[in-house]
Amino acid sequence: ILLEGECNTTGFPFARFTCEKPGTVDIVRSEILTPDGDFAYNHNTVTRLHVPAGTWNFTAMEAGVARWLKLYFRGTGTVTLHAAGMLVHEYPDAHRASFLCSDGDVNRLYDAAKRTLLCNTQDIFMDCPDRERGGWLCDSLWTARAAAMLLGDTRVEREFLETFLLTPADGMFRGFFPETYPGSKADYAAMTGITTWSFWLMCELCEYVRRTGDTALRDRFADRVAAFVDGSRSFLGQSGLLERLPWLFIDWSVSNYGEYQTPISVPANALYAYTLAALGRLYTRSDWCAEGERMRGILRAAVLDGRLPETVRTIPDSLERHPDGRLHGRGRCSETGIATCLWADLFAPGELPALDAAFRDCMGFSPRFAPDPEIGRSQLFIGLCIRLDALARRGCYDRLYGELNALYLPQLREGPGTLWESVCMENSSRCHGFTSHAGVHLVRDVLGLGEPDGLDRTLTVAPHPCGLRWARGTLDLPEGVAAVSWRYDGDSFSMSCQIPDGYEVRICPPREVGMLEPGRVHITVNGREIR
């Protein structure tokens, strides 16, 4: 018996049935069907029951995710199935945020991003609700942004951060943080897992404090963060960069191969320099800021390698020191390595114009022009996610919007109404928490309703129509509802913003507005028209 739900649901499978004879009942749950529409029996999670004859009401004790349930009855004679389904066990949606636009497919993408988020949120942000159900660093930065923008809720993020910051520095490998919770290592003093995940955790901490103004959490764990910085700096070598950093993860692609990472990983060092400077600003540590800028200068010089900036078209994934002491690239390049460096502001937009053009048009999931065969392609985890955010940071909104649709809309056509871990259908989770960040791009970058700044008490509104005729959305903040609604028909632009008291609003009209006559542009904030 095959049962289909409307979309993926996290919960406990249940069934009520009557069997004529004793036998075996398998309850199998799945988030996908095979490409030809069959149920992949040996690919999914099964609960096996050995039942006597009679009527039975069973609910599993272990939660998981499913859109499809299939029940197999063996040896049971005549069977009557009275009920079956999933007892929902997900984070509640209080409907404190909304998004709607003129494109129905894009609205479906927003709904899928929120569904993915709800399925993967409990007391932590989960990797996925079935295979691992762990709270992984790196994933959490993207999922936490989604929780703030799609749910208007930062409570789980605070508890998630606290869980990792409470780990004792002297019990961890050089003060790093465990890669996941619940823990997965027998001895954390010998190995905490992926080291670069701790860099992403520190980026998330900086973003969380900026987003919420929660300086109490920042100050409470100042010593723990300092212990991490001290421990991580122990990997600084003669080059002035982190050398032979163990257990790196850049992306599920060639960027994770050894020859792309050793002896000096450029993306890992770029991310670390960015993290160190961000922590320096968070804790008013000028020495951390200076260290981050010093490392950034070394990396920039090694990437340029004496060339004119306008001639540079790529960034090497790894460096090595020559006998003369100079750093040179090892000839291995990947899209994710480049995306990570640009995300980490190693080079500002316009500094390397040839690289900017190549990154925008010749890389990613759906490049406009043929990609360079010497540059390793990205996977969705985590390279394409970094790329999309880097495109936003560099103002390439039309490109970002096109790639969002090209990457995620086929996933909605294929299956469970949630977003996947990988671009490959055959071997990935179809409900992976970090991909809910797609909704952040729709709210923050297309609608233009930015994340609130809880420290400066500012809110930026910067819409980018990307071919849409209209969009509107809301976000419920502690001080009240923030709302943005705009319309653009090519000849006129109008936008209405409602901003809670206590926030200063910064309006950044879309570039299309600059081509319109002043009388065809109307922007109001809290009912008052502005110029």
Coordinates of C-alpha atoms in Angstrom, one line a residue, residues 143-503:
T143 CA 20.0 28.0 8.5
A144 CA 20.1 30.6 11.2
R145 CA 19.8 33.4 8.7
A146 CA 16.7 31.7 7.3
A147 CA 15.2 31.3 10.7
A148 CA 15.6 35.0 11.3
M149 CA 14.2 36.0 7.9
L150 CA 11.5 33.3 7.3
L151 CA 10.3 32.7 10.8
G152 CA 11.2 36.0 12.6
D153 CA 12.8 33.7 15.3
T154 CA 16.3 33.7 16.7
R155 CA 15.7 31.5 19.8
V156 CA 17.0 28.3 18.3
E157 CA 20.1 30.1 17.0
R158 CA 20.9 31.4 20.4
E159 CA 20.7 28.0 22.0
F160 CA 22.7 26.5 19.1
L161 CA 25.5 29.0 19.6
E162 CA 25.4 28.5 23.4
T163 CA 25.7 24.7 23.0
F164 CA 29.0 25.0 21.2
L165 CA 30.4 28.0 23.2
L166 CA 29.9 26.0 26.4
T167 CA 32.4 23.4 25.3
P168 CA 35.6 23.7 27.5
A169 CA 38.5 25.0 25.6
D170 CA 41.0 22.8 27.5
G171 CA 39.1 19.7 26.5
M172 CA 39.1 20.6 22.8
F173 CA 41.8 20.3 20.1
R174 CA 43.7 23.6 20.3
G175 CA 40.5 25.4 21.4
F176 CA 38.5 24.6 18.3
F177 CA 34.8 23.7 18.5
P178 CA 33.2 20.3 17.8
E179 CA 32.1 19.9 14.3
T180 CA 28.6 18.8 15.2
Y181 CA 26.1 18.3 18.1
P182 CA 25.4 15.7 19.3
G183 CA 29.1 14.8 19.4
S184 CA 30.7 12.3 17.2
K185 CA 34.3 11.9 18.4
A186 CA 35.6 9.7 21.2
D187 CA 38.4 12.2 22.1
Y188 CA 37.9 15.9 21.4
A189 CA 41.3 16.8 22.7
A190 CA 42.9 14.8 19.9
M191 CA 40.4 15.9 17.2
T192 CA 37.3 18.1 17.1
G193 CA 36.5 17.3 13.5
I194 CA 36.4 19.8 10.6
T195 CA 38.5 22.8 11.6
T196 CA 37.1 25.2 9.1
W197 CA 33.6 24.7 10.6
S198 CA 34.8 26.6 13.6
F199 CA 35.5 29.6 11.4
W200 CA 31.9 29.5 10.1
L201 CA 30.7 29.3 13.7
M202 CA 32.5 32.4 14.6
C203 CA 31.1 34.2 11.6
E204 CA 27.7 33.2 12.8
L205 CA 28.3 34.5 16.3
C206 CA 29.3 37.9 14.8
E207 CA 26.2 37.9 12.6
Y208 CA 23.9 36.9 15.5
V209 CA 25.1 39.6 17.8
R210 CA 24.7 42.2 15.0
R211 CA 21.3 40.9 14.1
T212 CA 19.9 40.7 17.6
G213 CA 22.0 43.1 19.7
D214 CA 22.6 40.3 22.2
T215 CA 25.8 41.6 23.7
A216 CA 25.2 39.6 26.8
L217 CA 25.9 36.3 24.9
R218 CA 29.0 38.0 23.3
D219 CA 30.4 39.1 26.6
R220 CA 29.6 35.8 28.4
F221 CA 31.8 33.8 26.1
A222 CA 34.6 36.3 25.5
D223 CA 37.2 34.0 27.1
R224 CA 36.1 30.9 25.1
V225 CA 36.4 32.8 21.9
A226 CA 39.8 34.1 22.8
A227 CA 40.9 30.6 23.6
F228 CA 39.8 29.5 20.1
V229 CA 41.7 32.4 18.5
D230 CA 44.9 31.5 20.5
G231 CA 44.6 27.9 19.5
S232 CA 43.9 28.5 15.8
R233 CA 46.9 30.9 15.6
S234 CA 49.2 28.0 16.6
F235 CA 48.9 26.9 12.9
L236 CA 50.6 30.1 11.7
G237 CA 53.8 29.1 9.8
Q238 CA 56.7 30.9 8.3
S239 CA 54.5 32.2 5.6
G240 CA 52.5 34.2 8.1
L241 CA 49.4 32.1 7.1
L242 CA 47.8 28.9 8.5
E243 CA 49.8 26.0 7.2
R244 CA 48.9 22.3 7.0
L245 CA 45.6 23.0 8.8
P246 CA 44.1 19.5 9.4
W247 CA 40.6 18.3 8.5
L248 CA 39.6 21.0 6.1
F249 CA 36.3 21.1 4.2
I250 CA 35.8 23.5 1.4
D251 CA 33.1 21.8 -0.7
W252 CA 31.9 18.4 -1.8
S253 CA 34.0 18.7 -5.0
V254 CA 37.6 18.6 -6.1
S255 CA 38.3 21.5 -3.8
N256 CA 38.4 18.9 -1.0
Y257 CA 41.2 17.0 -2.7
G258 CA 44.6 17.1 -0.9
E259 CA 46.4 18.8 -3.8
Y260 CA 43.9 21.6 -3.7
Q261 CA 44.4 22.2 0.1
T262 CA 48.0 21.7 1.0
P263 CA 50.3 23.0 2.2
I264 CA 48.6 26.4 2.5
S265 CA 44.8 26.6 1.7
V266 CA 43.9 29.9 0.2
P267 CA 40.1 29.8 0.8
A268 CA 40.6 28.5 4.4
N269 CA 43.1 31.3 5.1
A270 CA 40.8 33.9 3.4
L271 CA 37.9 32.7 5.6
Y272 CA 40.0 32.8 8.7
A273 CA 41.3 36.3 8.0
Y274 CA 37.8 37.5 7.5
T275 CA 36.7 35.7 10.7
L276 CA 39.5 37.1 12.8
A277 CA 38.8 40.7 11.6
A278 CA 35.0 40.2 12.3
L279 CA 35.8 38.9 15.8
G280 CA 38.1 41.8 16.4
R281 CA 35.3 44.3 15.6
L282 CA 32.9 42.3 17.8
Y283 CA 35.2 42.3 20.8
T284 CA 37.0 45.6 20.1
R285 CA 40.3 43.7 19.7
S286 CA 42.5 45.8 17.4
D287 CA 45.2 43.1 17.5
W288 CA 42.8 40.5 16.0
C289 CA 41.7 43.0 13.3
A290 CA 45.4 43.8 12.5
E291 CA 46.2 40.1 12.3
G292 CA 43.3 39.5 9.9
E293 CA 44.4 42.4 7.7
R294 CA 48.0 41.2 7.7
M295 CA 47.0 37.8 6.6
R296 CA 44.7 39.3 4.0
G297 CA 47.7 41.3 2.6
I298 CA 49.9 38.2 2.3
L299 CA 47.1 36.3 0.5
R300 CA 46.4 39.2 -1.9
A301 CA 50.1 39.5 -2.8
A302 CA 50.4 35.8 -3.4
V303 CA 47.3 35.8 -5.7
L304 CA 48.6 38.7 -7.7
D305 CA 52.1 37.2 -7.8
G306 CA 53.5 40.3 -9.5
R307 CA 50.8 40.5 -12.2
L308 CA 48.6 43.5 -13.0
P309 CA 45.2 43.2 -11.2
E310 CA 43.3 43.5 -14.5
T311 CA 45.0 40.4 -15.9
V312 CA 44.1 38.1 -13.0
R313 CA 41.3 35.6 -13.9
T314 CA 41.5 33.1 -11.1
I315 CA 42.6 32.5 -7.5
P316 CA 44.6 29.3 -6.7
D317 CA 43.2 27.0 -4.1
S318 CA 46.6 26.3 -2.5
L319 CA 50.0 28.0 -2.1
E320 CA 53.5 26.7 -1.4
R321 CA 56.7 28.5 -0.4
H322 CA 59.6 28.5 -2.8
P323 CA 63.2 28.5 -1.5
D324 CA 63.4 32.3 -2.0
G325 CA 60.5 32.6 0.5
R326 CA 57.9 33.8 -2.0
L327 CA 54.5 32.2 -2.1
H328 CA 53.2 30.8 -5.4
G329 CA 50.0 29.1 -6.5
R330 CA 50.2 25.3 -7.0
G331 CA 48.1 25.4 -10.2
R332 CA 44.9 24.0 -8.7
C333 CA 41.8 26.2 -8.9
S334 CA 38.1 25.5 -8.0
E335 CA 35.0 27.5 -8.2
T336 CA 34.3 27.1 -4.5
G337 CA 37.8 28.2 -3.6
I338 CA 37.3 31.4 -5.6
A339 CA 33.7 31.9 -4.3
T340 CA 35.0 31.6 -0.7
C341 CA 37.7 34.1 -1.2
L342 CA 35.3 36.6 -2.8
W343 CA 32.7 36.0 -0.1
A344 CA 35.4 36.7 2.5
D345 CA 36.2 40.1 0.8
L346 CA 39.7 39.1 -0.2
F347 CA 39.3 41.4 -3.2
A348 CA 36.6 44.1 -3.4
P349 CA 34.3 44.3 -6.5
G350 CA 36.1 45.9 -9.4
E351 CA 39.7 45.2 -8.1
L352 CA 40.0 42.2 -10.4
P353 CA 37.7 42.9 -13.3
A354 CA 38.6 39.9 -15.4
L355 CA 38.0 37.6 -12.4
D356 CA 34.7 39.4 -11.6
A357 CA 33.5 38.7 -15.1
A358 CA 34.6 35.1 -15.1
F359 CA 33.1 34.5 -11.7
R360 CA 29.8 36.0 -12.7
D361 CA 29.3 34.5 -16.1
C362 CA 31.5 31.4 -16.5
M363 CA 31.0 29.7 -13.1
G364 CA 28.1 28.3 -11.0
F365 CA 25.3 25.9 -11.7
S366 CA 24.1 27.6 -15.0
P367 CA 27.0 29.6 -16.4
R368 CA 26.2 32.0 -19.2
F369 CA 29.4 31.1 -21.1
A370 CA 31.5 28.0 -21.2
P371 CA 33.3 27.3 -17.9
D372 CA 37.1 27.0 -17.8
P373 CA 37.8 23.2 -17.8
E374 CA 40.9 23.9 -15.6
I375 CA 38.7 25.2 -12.8
G376 CA 36.9 22.6 -10.7
R377 CA 33.1 22.9 -10.6
S378 CA 31.1 23.5 -7.4
Q379 CA 28.6 21.3 -5.6
L380 CA 25.5 22.6 -3.8
F381 CA 27.1 21.8 -0.4
I382 CA 28.5 24.2 0.2
G383 CA 30.1 25.9 -2.7
L384 CA 27.0 27.0 -4.7
C385 CA 25.4 28.3 -1.5
I386 CA 28.6 30.4 -0.9
R387 CA 28.5 31.5 -4.5
L388 CA 24.9 32.8 -4.4
D389 CA 25.7 34.9 -1.3
A390 CA 28.9 36.1 -2.9
L391 CA 26.9 37.2 -6.0
A392 CA 24.6 39.2 -3.7
R393 CA 27.6 40.8 -1.9
R394 CA 29.0 41.9 -5.2
G395 CA 25.7 43.3 -6.5
C396 CA 25.1 40.7 -9.2
Y397 CA 21.4 40.3 -8.3
D398 CA 20.1 39.4 -11.8
R399 CA 22.6 36.6 -12.0
L400 CA 21.7 35.5 -8.5
Y401 CA 18.0 35.4 -9.3
G402 CA 18.6 33.4 -12.5
E403 CA 20.8 30.8 -10.7
L404 CA 18.3 30.5 -7.9
N405 CA 15.6 29.5 -10.3
A406 CA 17.9 27.2 -12.4
L407 CA 19.2 25.4 -9.3
Y408 CA 16.0 25.0 -7.2
L409 CA 13.0 24.9 -9.5
P410 CA 13.9 21.5 -11.0
Q411 CA 14.1 20.2 -7.4
L412 CA 10.5 21.2 -6.8
R413 CA 9.4 19.5 -10.0
E414 CA 11.2 16.2 -9.0
G415 CA 9.8 15.5 -5.6
P416 CA 9.1 16.3 -2.0
G417 CA 8.5 20.0 -1.8
T418 CA 11.8 20.6 0.0
L419 CA 15.3 21.6 -1.1
W420 CA 18.2 19.2 -1.6
E421 CA 21.7 18.7 -0.2
S422 CA 23.2 18.1 -3.7
V423 CA 22.5 18.8 -7.3
C424 CA 22.6 15.0 -7.8
M425 CA 19.3 13.3 -7.2
E426 CA 20.6 9.8 -6.6
N427 CA 22.8 10.3 -3.5
S428 CA 21.6 13.2 -1.4
S429 CA 19.2 14.3 1.3
R430 CA 16.1 15.9 -0.3
C431 CA 15.5 18.0 2.8
H432 CA 18.7 19.7 3.9
G433 CA 18.5 22.6 6.4
F434 CA 21.1 25.0 4.9
T435 CA 19.3 25.2 1.6
S436 CA 16.5 27.1 3.3
H437 CA 18.8 30.1 2.7
A438 CA 17.2 30.3 -0.7
G439 CA 14.4 32.1 1.0
V440 CA 16.8 34.6 2.5
H441 CA 17.8 35.7 -1.0
L442 CA 14.1 36.2 -2.0
V443 CA 13.3 38.3 1.1
R444 CA 16.6 40.2 1.5
D445 CA 17.9 40.5 -2.1
V446 CA 14.7 40.5 -4.3
L447 CA 12.1 42.0 -2.0
G448 CA 14.8 44.1 -0.3
L449 CA 13.7 43.7 3.3
G450 CA 17.1 43.4 4.9
E451 CA 18.1 41.8 8.2
P452 CA 17.7 44.3 11.1
D453 CA 20.8 45.6 12.8
G454 CA 20.2 45.2 16.5
L455 CA 23.3 47.1 17.5
D456 CA 22.9 50.2 15.3
R457 CA 19.1 49.9 15.3
T458 CA 19.0 50.2 11.5
L459 CA 17.0 48.5 8.8
T460 CA 18.0 48.6 5.2
V461 CA 15.5 48.3 2.4
A462 CA 17.1 47.6 -1.0
P463 CA 14.8 45.9 -3.5
H464 CA 16.0 44.4 -6.8
P465 CA 13.1 43.6 -9.1
C466 CA 15.0 41.0 -11.3
G467 CA 12.1 41.1 -13.9
L468 CA 9.3 40.8 -11.4
R469 CA 6.3 43.1 -11.6
W470 CA 5.7 43.3 -7.8
A471 CA 6.7 41.8 -4.5
R472 CA 5.6 42.3 -0.9
G473 CA 6.6 40.8 2.4
T474 CA 6.7 41.2 6.2
L475 CA 8.9 40.5 9.2
D476 CA 7.6 40.6 12.7
L477 CA 10.3 42.2 14.9
P478 CA 10.1 42.6 18.8
E479 CA 9.2 46.3 18.2
G480 CA 6.6 45.6 15.6
V481 CA 6.0 44.6 12.0
A482 CA 8.4 45.6 9.2
A483 CA 6.7 45.5 5.8
V484 CA 7.8 46.3 2.3
S485 CA 5.7 46.3 -0.9
W486 CA 6.8 47.5 -4.3
R487 CA 5.6 47.6 -7.9
Y488 CA 7.6 48.2 -11.1
D489 CA 6.2 48.2 -14.6
G490 CA 9.2 49.5 -16.5
D491 CA 7.7 53.1 -16.6
S492 CA 7.1 53.7 -12.9
F493 CA 8.2 52.4 -9.5
S494 CA 6.3 52.7 -6.3
M495 CA 7.3 51.3 -2.8
S496 CA 5.7 51.5 0.6
C497 CA 7.6 50.6 3.8
Q498 CA 6.4 50.2 7.3
I499 CA 9.2 50.3 9.8
P500 CA 8.8 49.9 13.6
D501 CA 9.6 52.7 15.9
G502 CA 13.2 52.8 17.2
Y503 CA 14.7 51.8 13.8

